Amino acid sequence: MNHDSPSLHARHQAVLPSWLALYYERPLELTHGEGRHVWDAEGNRYLDFFGGILTTMTAHALPEVTKAVSEQAGRIIHTSTLYLSRPMVELAERIATLSGIPDARVFFTTSGTEANDTAILLATAHRRSNQILAMRNSYHGRSFSTVGVTGNSSWSPTSLSPFQTLYVHGGVRTRGPYAGLSDGEYIAACVADLEDMLQQTAGGVAALIAEPVQGVGGFTAPPDGLYAAFREVLDRHGILWISDEVQTGWGRTGDHFWGWQAHAENGPPDLLTFAKGIGNGMSVGGVVGRAEVINSLSANSISTFGGSPVTMAAGLANLSYLLEHDLQGNARRVGGLLIERLRAVAAGLDVVREVRGRGLMIGVDLVRPGTDEPWPEAAALVLEAARERGLLIGKGGQTGATLRIAPPLSLTVAEAEEGAGLLAEALQVAQGQLV
Ligand code: PLP
């Protein structure tokens, strides 16, 4: 028995900000991981159905990544972008090719926030405008500009922003005025909303930033083709499309390597931002985009830690493993099976309104039984009950009533079935306690 965790919690509360979200009444201190499992300071083992926070893309403690990181750290940890760096050039080459963007350039950052911040900076520099379109219920980060374009009100605590943001519909689909529409009708309604928004501007919008599948927003995907339809309108106005792939990149959605590929008819985005999974937990983020846009900064710029050799070595080893083992295909197959299992579980439970997902990005909406009202308290209880059974999951959505499931992409069929069973028990316990 380890008695350190409560005091670590108290020390955490005393020194870290009140808004730094912590899961669980008795927060977990994780000490190590292997494959799809992690262990806490008390020696308990958990199946990690949240992949860190979609950061452990391949597996915990993947030997290939550990080896690449320690070998690079043994040579040199940091040099800065003032010098040539082989691992940075190599990873940039691979990402440029994978992006699907012709003549692409890559700039590395240390987080998703900074990647989006940079993309917004580049788009506004390129278009000489500070108006941005974003989606309702979106999440893009924590900085001044990214909070400014975040539509999810529980993550957008300030309306102070250097940008004028206009929020377009296309995120939440199953509630409100857009519920019950067919895919075609839904896309037409969203395009009409976009056209309306553009009428309100003086023609100076720089870019639309959007997550192909909203992550923090509850793993909600619009119908395929929405962004292709948006693209047609944007192109007419010369507005750039920034695809925020911080959660959806690298094959997580199963059918596609990038989320934008479900909306590909009118070509790739102008800028694509990435982070989270590429470093398997090492802080790698970045923006890849058309040379003409990426090169629009007229002043010099630098990132002290972006592209740091140790993180680039992690990214290269992780990406190689992902591609060589076809983890995108695994996400499609095992994710499909997991969604099926969870739908079967949900059929017997009033508290579950919907199980939806793409690949290994699965959302489970909880409602007060017999109503359409989101039930965040139930989600909190399910998280606790799942933890007691050795399963870690995430939550999100506009009100926190969506369970979020995003395991490492190497999840096995046996682990998917085990996790579905544990989640079924946790859902039953929570429903029993609340109803
Ligand atoms: N964009 C999306 C879609 C995200 O989900 C997140 C983080 O959850 C971010 C940006 C911000 O990334 P970071 O937390 O690495 O700054």
GROMACS .gro file of C-alpha atoms and ligand atoms in nm:
model
  451
    1MET     CA    1   0.000   0.000   0.000
    2ASN     CA    2   0.141   0.332  -0.100
    3HIS     CA    3   0.033   0.629   0.116
    4ASP     CA    4   0.196   0.891  -0.098
    5SER     CA    5  -0.088   0.962  -0.347
    6PRO     CA    6  -0.324   1.162  -0.118
    7SER     CA    7  -0.043   1.387  -0.004
    8LEU     CA    8   0.073   1.427  -0.362
    9HIS     CA    9  -0.285   1.529  -0.445
   10ALA     CA   10  -0.284   1.785  -0.162
   11ARG     CA   11   0.052   1.919  -0.278
   12HIS     CA   12  -0.083   1.934  -0.634
   13GLN     CA   13  -0.385   2.136  -0.516
   14ALA     CA   14  -0.162   2.371  -0.320
   15VAL     CA   15   0.072   2.459  -0.604
   16LEU     CA   16  -0.106   2.402  -0.937
   17PRO     CA   17  -0.393   2.607  -1.083
   18SER     CA   18  -0.753   2.535  -0.981
   19TRP     CA   19  -0.854   2.505  -1.348
   20LEU     CA   20  -0.606   2.229  -1.425
   21ALA     CA   21  -0.857   1.945  -1.467
   22LEU     CA   22  -0.789   1.623  -1.274
   23TYR     CA   23  -0.983   1.299  -1.324
   24TYR     CA   24  -1.128   1.101  -1.028
   25GLU     CA   25  -1.214   1.191  -0.669
   26ARG     CA   26  -0.891   1.021  -0.567
   27PRO     CA   27  -0.669   1.123  -0.860
   28LEU     CA   28  -0.438   0.862  -1.005
   29GLU     CA   29  -0.062   0.879  -1.002
   30LEU     CA   30   0.054   0.666  -1.295
   31THR     CA   31   0.406   0.534  -1.267
   32HIS     CA   32   0.466   0.313  -1.569
   33GLY     CA   33   0.312   0.153  -1.872
   34GLU     CA   34   0.354  -0.129  -2.121
   35GLY     CA   35   0.157  -0.197  -2.436
   36ARG     CA   36  -0.202  -0.094  -2.371
   37HIS     CA   37  -0.165  -0.103  -1.990
   38VAL     CA   38  -0.053   0.141  -1.720
   39TRP     CA   39   0.015   0.098  -1.349
   40ASP     CA   40  -0.051   0.337  -1.060
   41ALA     CA   41   0.163   0.411  -0.755
   42GLU     CA   42  -0.036   0.154  -0.555
   43GLY     CA   43   0.053  -0.120  -0.803
   44ASN     CA   44  -0.291  -0.139  -0.970
   45ARG     CA   45  -0.296  -0.223  -1.340
   46TYR     CA   46  -0.533  -0.054  -1.587
   47LEU     CA   47  -0.629  -0.113  -1.946
   48ASP     CA   48  -0.574   0.231  -2.098
   49PHE     CA   49  -0.873   0.310  -2.318
   50PHE     CA   50  -0.773   0.676  -2.342
   51GLY     CA   51  -0.415   0.624  -2.470
   52GLY     CA   52  -0.274   0.877  -2.222
   53ILE     CA   53  -0.485   1.153  -2.373
   54LEU     CA   54  -0.468   1.022  -2.732
   55THR     CA   55  -0.095   1.068  -2.695
   56THR     CA   56   0.014   0.705  -2.666
   57MET     CA   57  -0.058   0.629  -3.029
   58THR     CA   58   0.123   0.299  -3.079
   59ALA     CA   59   0.181   0.152  -2.732
   60HIS     CA   60   0.314   0.244  -2.388
   61ALA     CA   61   0.690   0.194  -2.354
   62LEU     CA   62   0.722   0.085  -2.716
   63PRO     CA   63   1.080  -0.051  -2.724
   64GLU     CA   64   1.150   0.102  -3.067
   65VAL     CA   65   1.062   0.451  -2.940
   66THR     CA   66   1.244   0.409  -2.609
   67LYS     CA   67   1.558   0.296  -2.793
   68ALA     CA   68   1.546   0.584  -3.043
   69VAL     CA   69   1.495   0.839  -2.763
   70SER     CA   70   1.771   0.706  -2.540
   71GLU     CA   71   2.019   0.674  -2.827
   72GLN     CA   72   1.949   1.031  -2.937
   73ALA     CA   73   1.963   1.159  -2.577
   74GLY     CA   74   2.298   0.986  -2.539
   75ARG     CA   75   2.432   1.173  -2.842
   76ILE     CA   76   2.282   1.522  -2.802
   77ILE     CA   77   1.952   1.630  -2.648
   78HIS     CA   78   1.907   1.971  -2.796
   79THR     CA   79   2.062   2.193  -3.061
   80SER     CA   80   1.789   2.444  -3.171
   81THR     CA   81   1.656   2.527  -3.514
   82LEU     CA   82   1.959   2.751  -3.576
   83TYR     CA   83   2.150   2.438  -3.679
   84LEU     CA   84   2.077   2.161  -3.923
   85SER     CA   85   1.915   1.858  -3.766
   86ARG     CA   86   1.896   1.524  -3.947
   87PRO     CA   87   1.604   1.382  -3.745
   88MET     CA   88   1.403   1.703  -3.797
   89VAL     CA   89   1.456   1.706  -4.174
   90GLU     CA   90   1.375   1.335  -4.198
   91LEU     CA   91   1.052   1.363  -3.999
   92ALA     CA   92   0.951   1.676  -4.193
   93GLU     CA   93   1.007   1.490  -4.523
   94ARG     CA   94   0.789   1.201  -4.412
   95ILE     CA   95   0.509   1.425  -4.282
   96ALA     CA   96   0.517   1.644  -4.594
   97THR     CA   97   0.470   1.336  -4.811
   98LEU     CA   98   0.203   1.183  -4.589
   99SER     CA   99   0.009   1.511  -4.565
  100GLY     CA  100  -0.122   1.487  -4.922
  101ILE     CA  101  -0.051   1.860  -4.962
  102PRO     CA  102   0.152   1.936  -5.276
  103ASP     CA  103   0.485   2.115  -5.226
  104ALA     CA  104   0.435   2.107  -4.849
  105ARG     CA  105   0.648   2.270  -4.580
  106VAL     CA  106   0.654   2.163  -4.215
  107PHE     CA  107   0.712   2.367  -3.901
  108PHE     CA  108   0.750   2.183  -3.569
  109THR     CA  109   0.609   2.303  -3.238
  110THR     CA  110   0.588   2.148  -2.893
  111SER     CA  111   0.207   2.122  -2.860
  112GLY     CA  112  -0.123   2.126  -3.043
  113THR     CA  113  -0.201   2.470  -2.906
  114GLU     CA  114   0.118   2.611  -3.049
  115ALA     CA  115   0.057   2.430  -3.380
  116ASN     CA  116  -0.287   2.593  -3.413
  117ASP     CA  117  -0.155   2.926  -3.290
  118THR     CA  118   0.107   2.911  -3.566
  119ALA     CA  119  -0.146   2.807  -3.829
  120ILE     CA  120  -0.369   3.102  -3.735
  121LEU     CA  121  -0.070   3.335  -3.743
  122LEU     CA  122   0.031   3.209  -4.088
  123ALA     CA  123  -0.322   3.229  -4.226
  124THR     CA  124  -0.374   3.581  -4.096
  125ALA     CA  125  -0.034   3.689  -4.230
  126HIS     CA  126  -0.110   3.534  -4.566
  127ARG     CA  127  -0.457   3.686  -4.593
  128ARG     CA  128  -0.378   4.009  -4.402
  129SER     CA  129  -0.690   3.971  -4.190
  130ASN     CA  130  -0.771   3.867  -3.837
  131GLN     CA  131  -1.117   3.724  -3.890
  132ILE     CA  132  -1.139   3.348  -3.836
  133LEU     CA  133  -1.420   3.102  -3.887
  134ALA     CA  134  -1.442   2.814  -3.640
  135MET     CA  135  -1.698   2.547  -3.562
  136ARG     CA  136  -1.947   2.552  -3.278
  137ASN     CA  137  -1.839   2.321  -2.994
  138SER     CA  138  -1.478   2.311  -3.121
  139TYR     CA  139  -1.159   2.290  -2.913
  140HIS     CA  140  -0.830   2.423  -3.046
  141GLY     CA  141  -0.609   2.492  -2.744
  142ARG     CA  142  -0.526   2.709  -2.452
  143SER     CA  143  -0.340   3.013  -2.585
  144PHE     CA  144  -0.480   3.361  -2.646
  145SER     CA  145  -0.560   3.291  -3.010
  146THR     CA  146  -0.669   2.928  -2.978
  147VAL     CA  147  -0.903   2.998  -2.686
  148GLY     CA  148  -1.034   3.278  -2.904
  149VAL     CA  149  -1.136   3.032  -3.177
  150THR     CA  150  -1.259   2.757  -2.942
  151GLY     CA  151  -1.637   2.721  -2.963
  152ASN     CA  152  -1.689   2.483  -2.669
  153SER     CA  153  -1.793   2.721  -2.392
  154SER     CA  154  -1.656   2.507  -2.108
  155TRP     CA  155  -1.306   2.538  -2.258
  156SER     CA  156  -1.330   2.895  -2.378
  157PRO     CA  157  -1.325   3.096  -2.056
  158THR     CA  158  -1.260   3.433  -2.213
  159SER     CA  159  -1.412   3.622  -2.498
  160LEU     CA  160  -1.098   3.834  -2.519
  161SER     CA  161  -0.928   3.744  -2.840
  162PRO     CA  162  -0.710   3.922  -3.092
  163PHE     CA  163  -0.930   3.762  -3.356
  164GLN     CA  164  -1.287   3.811  -3.457
  165THR     CA  165  -1.425   3.460  -3.460
  166LEU     CA  166  -1.745   3.356  -3.633
  167TYR     CA  167  -1.881   3.016  -3.536
  168VAL     CA  168  -2.025   2.798  -3.809
  169HIS     CA  169  -2.248   2.498  -3.759
  170GLY     CA  170  -2.122   2.149  -3.841
  171GLY     CA  171  -2.020   1.999  -3.508
  172VAL     CA  172  -2.308   1.879  -3.293
  173ARG     CA  173  -2.545   1.695  -3.515
  174THR     CA  174  -2.789   1.491  -3.317
  175ARG     CA  175  -2.946   1.767  -3.111
  176GLY     CA  176  -3.109   2.102  -3.173
  177PRO     CA  177  -3.240   2.233  -3.502
  178TYR     CA  178  -3.025   1.996  -3.708
  179ALA     CA  179  -3.149   1.673  -3.547
  180GLY     CA  180  -3.316   1.431  -3.783
  181LEU     CA  181  -3.178   1.580  -4.104
  182SER     CA  182  -3.036   1.348  -4.370
  183ASP     CA  183  -2.666   1.383  -4.449
  184GLY     CA  184  -2.739   1.590  -4.760
  185GLU     CA  185  -2.985   1.817  -4.576
  186TYR     CA  186  -2.740   1.859  -4.289
  187ILE     CA  187  -2.456   1.959  -4.522
  188ALA     CA  188  -2.685   2.203  -4.706
  189ALA     CA  189  -2.793   2.360  -4.374
  190CYS     CA  190  -2.431   2.400  -4.261
  191VAL     CA  191  -2.327   2.551  -4.595
  192ALA     CA  192  -2.617   2.796  -4.569
  193ASP     CA  193  -2.495   2.887  -4.219
  194LEU     CA  194  -2.145   2.945  -4.358
  195GLU     CA  195  -2.277   3.163  -4.641
  196ASP     CA  196  -2.478   3.360  -4.383
  197MET     CA  197  -2.168   3.416  -4.171
  198LEU     CA  198  -1.974   3.536  -4.472
  199GLN     CA  199  -2.242   3.788  -4.551
  200GLN     CA  200  -2.180   3.939  -4.208
  201THR     CA  201  -1.812   4.001  -4.283
  202ALA     CA  202  -1.647   4.262  -4.496
  203GLY     CA  203  -1.486   3.992  -4.707
  204GLY     CA  204  -1.183   3.973  -4.482
  205VAL     CA  205  -1.196   3.625  -4.333
  206ALA     CA  206  -0.853   3.463  -4.324
  207ALA     CA  207  -0.934   3.099  -4.254
  208LEU     CA  208  -1.173   2.834  -4.133
  209ILE     CA  209  -1.023   2.615  -3.861
  210ALA     CA  210  -1.199   2.285  -3.791
  211GLU     CA  211  -1.145   1.942  -3.639
  212PRO     CA  212  -1.263   1.675  -3.887
  213VAL     CA  213  -1.400   1.484  -3.585
  214GLN     CA  214  -1.448   1.701  -3.277
  215GLY     CA  215  -1.234   1.559  -3.000
  216VAL     CA  216  -1.294   1.740  -2.670
  217GLY     CA  217  -1.641   1.810  -2.814
  218GLY     CA  218  -1.730   1.442  -2.772
  219PHE     CA  219  -1.597   1.256  -3.078
  220THR     CA  220  -1.868   1.391  -3.305
  221ALA     CA  221  -1.815   1.363  -3.680
  222PRO     CA  222  -2.009   1.553  -3.943
  223PRO     CA  223  -2.121   1.360  -4.251
  224ASP     CA  224  -1.845   1.284  -4.499
  225GLY     CA  225  -1.812   1.562  -4.752
  226LEU     CA  226  -1.908   1.854  -4.525
  227TYR     CA  227  -1.567   2.018  -4.551
  228ALA     CA  228  -1.551   1.952  -4.924
  229ALA     CA  229  -1.879   2.146  -4.952
  230PHE     CA  230  -1.736   2.420  -4.727
  231ARG     CA  231  -1.422   2.422  -4.941
  232GLU     CA  232  -1.616   2.520  -5.247
  233VAL     CA  233  -1.752   2.827  -5.066
  234LEU     CA  234  -1.416   2.909  -4.905
  235ASP     CA  235  -1.234   2.889  -5.238
  236ARG     CA  236  -1.477   3.137  -5.390
  237HIS     CA  237  -1.376   3.386  -5.118
  238GLY     CA  238  -1.006   3.294  -5.110
  239ILE     CA  239  -1.042   3.174  -4.749
  240LEU     CA  240  -0.793   2.912  -4.620
  241TRP     CA  241  -0.893   2.580  -4.465
  242ILE     CA  242  -0.700   2.472  -4.155
  243SER     CA  243  -0.765   2.110  -4.061
  244ASP     CA  244  -0.689   2.058  -3.691
  245GLU     CA  245  -0.578   1.693  -3.689
  246VAL     CA  246  -0.440   1.697  -3.335
  247GLN     CA  247  -0.674   1.411  -3.242
  248THR     CA  248  -0.771   1.269  -3.582
  249GLY     CA  249  -0.431   1.224  -3.746
  250TRP     CA  250  -0.213   0.917  -3.806
  251GLY     CA  251  -0.492   0.670  -3.884
  252ARG     CA  252  -0.688   0.696  -3.561
  253THR     CA  253  -1.018   0.722  -3.747
  254GLY     CA  254  -0.949   0.390  -3.922
  255ASP     CA  255  -1.076   0.454  -4.272
  256HIS     CA  256  -0.841   0.743  -4.332
  257PHE     CA  257  -0.490   0.845  -4.234
  258TRP     CA  258  -0.611   1.204  -4.182
  259GLY     CA  259  -0.957   1.317  -4.087
  260TRP     CA  260  -0.970   1.558  -4.384
  261GLN     CA  261  -0.967   1.261  -4.622
  262ALA     CA  262  -1.334   1.198  -4.544
  263HIS     CA  263  -1.390   1.538  -4.711
  264ALA     CA  264  -1.139   1.511  -4.991
  265GLU     CA  265  -1.332   1.585  -5.312
  266ASN     CA  266  -1.202   1.940  -5.336
  267GLY     CA  267  -0.846   1.866  -5.236
  268PRO     CA  268  -0.643   1.877  -4.913
  269PRO     CA  269  -0.649   2.161  -4.658
  270ASP     CA  270  -0.417   2.456  -4.699
  271LEU     CA  271  -0.277   2.398  -4.350
  272LEU     CA  272  -0.293   2.087  -4.133
  273THR     CA  273  -0.200   2.089  -3.766
  274PHE     CA  274  -0.084   1.785  -3.569
  275ALA     CA  275   0.041   1.694  -3.219
  276LYS     CA  276  -0.063   1.440  -2.951
  277GLY     CA  277   0.010   1.094  -3.094
  278ILE     CA  278   0.302   1.149  -3.329
  279GLY     CA  279   0.564   1.157  -3.052
  280ASN     CA  280   0.393   0.874  -2.858
  281GLY     CA  281   0.392   1.110  -2.562
  282MET     CA  282   0.702   1.315  -2.645
  283SER     CA  283   0.605   1.675  -2.714
  284VAL     CA  284   0.589   1.694  -3.092
  285GLY     CA  285   0.341   1.918  -3.268
  286GLY     CA  286   0.345   2.111  -3.589
  287VAL     CA  287   0.186   2.257  -3.893
  288VAL     CA  288   0.223   2.132  -4.247
  289GLY     CA  289   0.089   2.329  -4.539
  290ARG     CA  290   0.123   2.481  -4.880
  291ALA     CA  291   0.463   2.648  -4.921
  292GLU     CA  292   0.301   2.973  -5.029
  293VAL     CA  293   0.111   2.997  -4.697
  294ILE     CA  294   0.378   2.860  -4.467
  295ASN     CA  295   0.634   3.097  -4.614
  296SER     CA  296   0.415   3.404  -4.561
  297LEU     CA  297   0.590   3.534  -4.250
  298SER     CA  298   0.811   3.821  -4.357
  299ALA     CA  299   0.996   3.854  -4.026
  300ASN     CA  300   1.239   3.590  -3.896
  301SER     CA  301   1.101   3.334  -3.657
  302ILE     CA  302   1.233   3.048  -3.448
  303SER     CA  303   1.120   2.777  -3.209
  304THR     CA  304   1.369   2.699  -2.935
  305PHE     CA  305   1.227   2.355  -2.859
  306GLY     CA  306   1.014   2.277  -3.166
  307GLY     CA  307   1.188   2.003  -3.365
  308SER     CA  308   1.419   1.910  -3.078
  309PRO     CA  309   1.624   1.603  -3.184
  310VAL     CA  310   1.505   1.373  -2.904
  311THR     CA  311   1.140   1.438  -2.985
  312MET     CA  312   1.206   1.402  -3.359
  313ALA     CA  313   1.374   1.065  -3.297
  314ALA     CA  314   1.063   0.956  -3.106
  315GLY     CA  315   0.839   1.075  -3.389
  316LEU     CA  316   1.041   0.892  -3.654
  317ALA     CA  317   1.049   0.562  -3.463
  318ASN     CA  318   0.681   0.588  -3.373
  319LEU     CA  319   0.571   0.672  -3.726
  320SER     CA  320   0.778   0.386  -3.873
  321TYR     CA  321   0.620   0.140  -3.630
  322LEU     CA  322   0.271   0.270  -3.704
  323LEU     CA  323   0.315   0.234  -4.081
  324GLU     CA  324   0.503  -0.097  -4.076
  325HIS     CA  325   0.239  -0.257  -3.854
  326ASP     CA  326  -0.058  -0.100  -4.036
  327LEU     CA  327  -0.205   0.037  -3.715
  328GLN     CA  328  -0.455   0.237  -3.918
  329GLY     CA  329  -0.594  -0.094  -4.048
  330ASN     CA  330  -0.593  -0.226  -3.692
  331ALA     CA  331  -0.783   0.083  -3.573
  332ARG     CA  332  -1.043   0.019  -3.842
  333ARG     CA  333  -1.085  -0.353  -3.764
  334VAL     CA  334  -1.061  -0.350  -3.385
  335GLY     CA  335  -1.241  -0.016  -3.360
  336GLY     CA  336  -1.528  -0.155  -3.570
  337LEU     CA  337  -1.557  -0.455  -3.344
  338LEU     CA  338  -1.543  -0.241  -3.029
  339ILE     CA  339  -1.820  -0.013  -3.157
  340GLU     CA  340  -2.033  -0.321  -3.230
  341ARG     CA  341  -1.975  -0.461  -2.878
  342LEU     CA  342  -2.052  -0.128  -2.715
  343ARG     CA  343  -2.371  -0.088  -2.918
  344ALA     CA  344  -2.481  -0.430  -2.796
  345VAL     CA  345  -2.409  -0.322  -2.436
  346ALA     CA  346  -2.593   0.008  -2.490
  347ALA     CA  347  -2.904  -0.166  -2.622
  348GLY     CA  348  -2.982  -0.286  -2.270
  349LEU     CA  349  -2.912   0.042  -2.090
  350ASP     CA  350  -3.141   0.347  -2.071
  351VAL     CA  351  -2.853   0.571  -1.969
  352VAL     CA  352  -2.679   0.535  -2.307
  353ARG     CA  353  -2.823   0.745  -2.584
  354GLU     CA  354  -2.573   0.678  -2.860
  355VAL     CA  355  -2.250   0.495  -2.935
  356ARG     CA  356  -2.072   0.644  -3.233
  357GLY     CA  357  -1.723   0.638  -3.367
  358ARG     CA  358  -1.467   0.605  -3.636
  359GLY     CA  359  -1.181   0.363  -3.590
  360LEU     CA  360  -1.050   0.394  -3.236
  361MET     CA  361  -1.221   0.726  -3.162
  362ILE     CA  362  -1.547   0.623  -2.998
  363GLY     CA  363  -1.798   0.840  -2.811
  364VAL     CA  364  -2.075   0.718  -2.580
  365ASP     CA  365  -2.340   0.978  -2.493
  366LEU     CA  366  -2.509   0.944  -2.154
  367VAL     CA  367  -2.855   1.086  -2.084
  368ARG     CA  368  -3.106   1.087  -1.801
  369PRO     CA  369  -3.313   0.775  -1.875
  370GLY     CA  370  -3.625   0.843  -2.076
  371THR     CA  371  -3.504   1.191  -2.173
  372ASP     CA  372  -3.269   1.353  -2.421
  373GLU     CA  373  -3.093   1.545  -2.145
  374PRO     CA  374  -2.714   1.496  -2.122
  375TRP     CA  375  -2.607   1.348  -1.789
  376PRO     CA  376  -2.255   1.454  -1.687
  377GLU     CA  377  -2.293   1.314  -1.333
  378ALA     CA  378  -2.344   0.969  -1.484
  379ALA     CA  379  -2.026   1.008  -1.692
  380ALA     CA  380  -1.828   1.095  -1.378
  381LEU     CA  381  -1.969   0.787  -1.201
  382VAL     CA  382  -1.891   0.560  -1.497
  383LEU     CA  383  -1.532   0.685  -1.498
  384GLU     CA  384  -1.499   0.601  -1.126
  385ALA     CA  385  -1.662   0.258  -1.167
  386ALA     CA  386  -1.444   0.178  -1.468
  387ARG     CA  387  -1.133   0.279  -1.277
  388GLU     CA  388  -1.230   0.045  -0.992
  389ARG     CA  389  -1.249  -0.235  -1.250
  390GLY     CA  390  -0.912  -0.155  -1.403
  391LEU     CA  391  -1.021   0.048  -1.705
  392LEU     CA  392  -0.929   0.409  -1.788
  393ILE     CA  393  -1.152   0.609  -2.023
  394GLY     CA  394  -1.199   0.979  -2.097
  395LYS     CA  395  -1.497   1.209  -2.099
  396GLY     CA  396  -1.597   1.519  -2.291
  397GLY     CA  397  -1.876   1.671  -2.494
  398GLN     CA  398  -2.041   2.007  -2.444
  399THR     CA  399  -2.149   1.923  -2.089
  400GLY     CA  400  -1.907   1.641  -2.006
  401ALA     CA  401  -2.173   1.372  -2.060
  402THR     CA  402  -1.987   1.182  -2.332
  403LEU     CA  403  -1.749   0.895  -2.255
  404ARG     CA  404  -1.447   0.908  -2.483
  405ILE     CA  405  -1.266   0.592  -2.585
  406ALA     CA  406  -0.936   0.624  -2.772
  407PRO     CA  407  -0.694   0.342  -2.687
  408PRO     CA  408  -0.349   0.303  -2.844
  409LEU     CA  409  -0.391   0.197  -3.208
  410SER     CA  410  -0.226  -0.140  -3.138
  411LEU     CA  411  -0.526  -0.253  -2.928
  412THR     CA  412  -0.588  -0.627  -2.968
  413VAL     CA  413  -0.925  -0.794  -3.019
  414ALA     CA  414  -0.896  -0.962  -2.676
  415GLU     CA  415  -0.827  -0.624  -2.510
  416ALA     CA  416  -1.119  -0.464  -2.696
  417GLU     CA  417  -1.350  -0.737  -2.567
  418GLU     CA  418  -1.212  -0.716  -2.215
  419GLY     CA  419  -1.254  -0.336  -2.214
  420ALA     CA  420  -1.608  -0.356  -2.351
  421GLY     CA  421  -1.697  -0.602  -2.072
  422LEU     CA  422  -1.549  -0.376  -1.803
  423LEU     CA  423  -1.726  -0.073  -1.944
  424ALA     CA  424  -2.056  -0.264  -1.953
  425GLU     CA  425  -2.018  -0.337  -1.579
  426ALA     CA  426  -1.927   0.024  -1.505
  427LEU     CA  427  -2.229   0.152  -1.698
  428GLN     CA  428  -2.458  -0.090  -1.514
  429VAL     CA  429  -2.320   0.016  -1.176
  430ALA     CA  430  -2.359   0.385  -1.258
  431GLN     CA  431  -2.712   0.338  -1.390
  432GLY     CA  432  -2.803   0.135  -1.078
  433GLN     CA  433  -2.666   0.405  -0.846
  434LEU     CA  434  -2.845   0.689  -1.018
  435VAL     CA  435  -3.183   0.557  -1.123
  436PLP     N1  436  -0.654   2.081  -3.101
  436PLP     C1  437  -0.726   1.974  -3.064
  436PLP     C2  438  -0.825   1.917  -3.160
  436PLP     C3  439  -0.709   1.917  -2.938
  436PLP     O1  440  -0.783   1.812  -2.901
  436PLP     C4  441  -0.612   1.972  -2.851
  436PLP     C5  442  -0.592   1.915  -2.716
  436PLP     O2  443  -0.667   1.838  -2.665
  436PLP     C6  444  -0.540   2.083  -2.893
  436PLP     C7  445  -0.562   2.134  -3.019
  436PLP     C8  446  -0.438   2.145  -2.804
  436PLP     O3  447  -0.328   2.061  -2.794
  436PLP     P1  448  -0.227   2.073  -2.670
  436PLP     O4  449  -0.302   2.030  -2.548
  436PLP     O5  450  -0.114   1.980  -2.710
  436PLP     O6  451  -0.183   2.213  -2.663
   0.00000   0.00000   0.00000
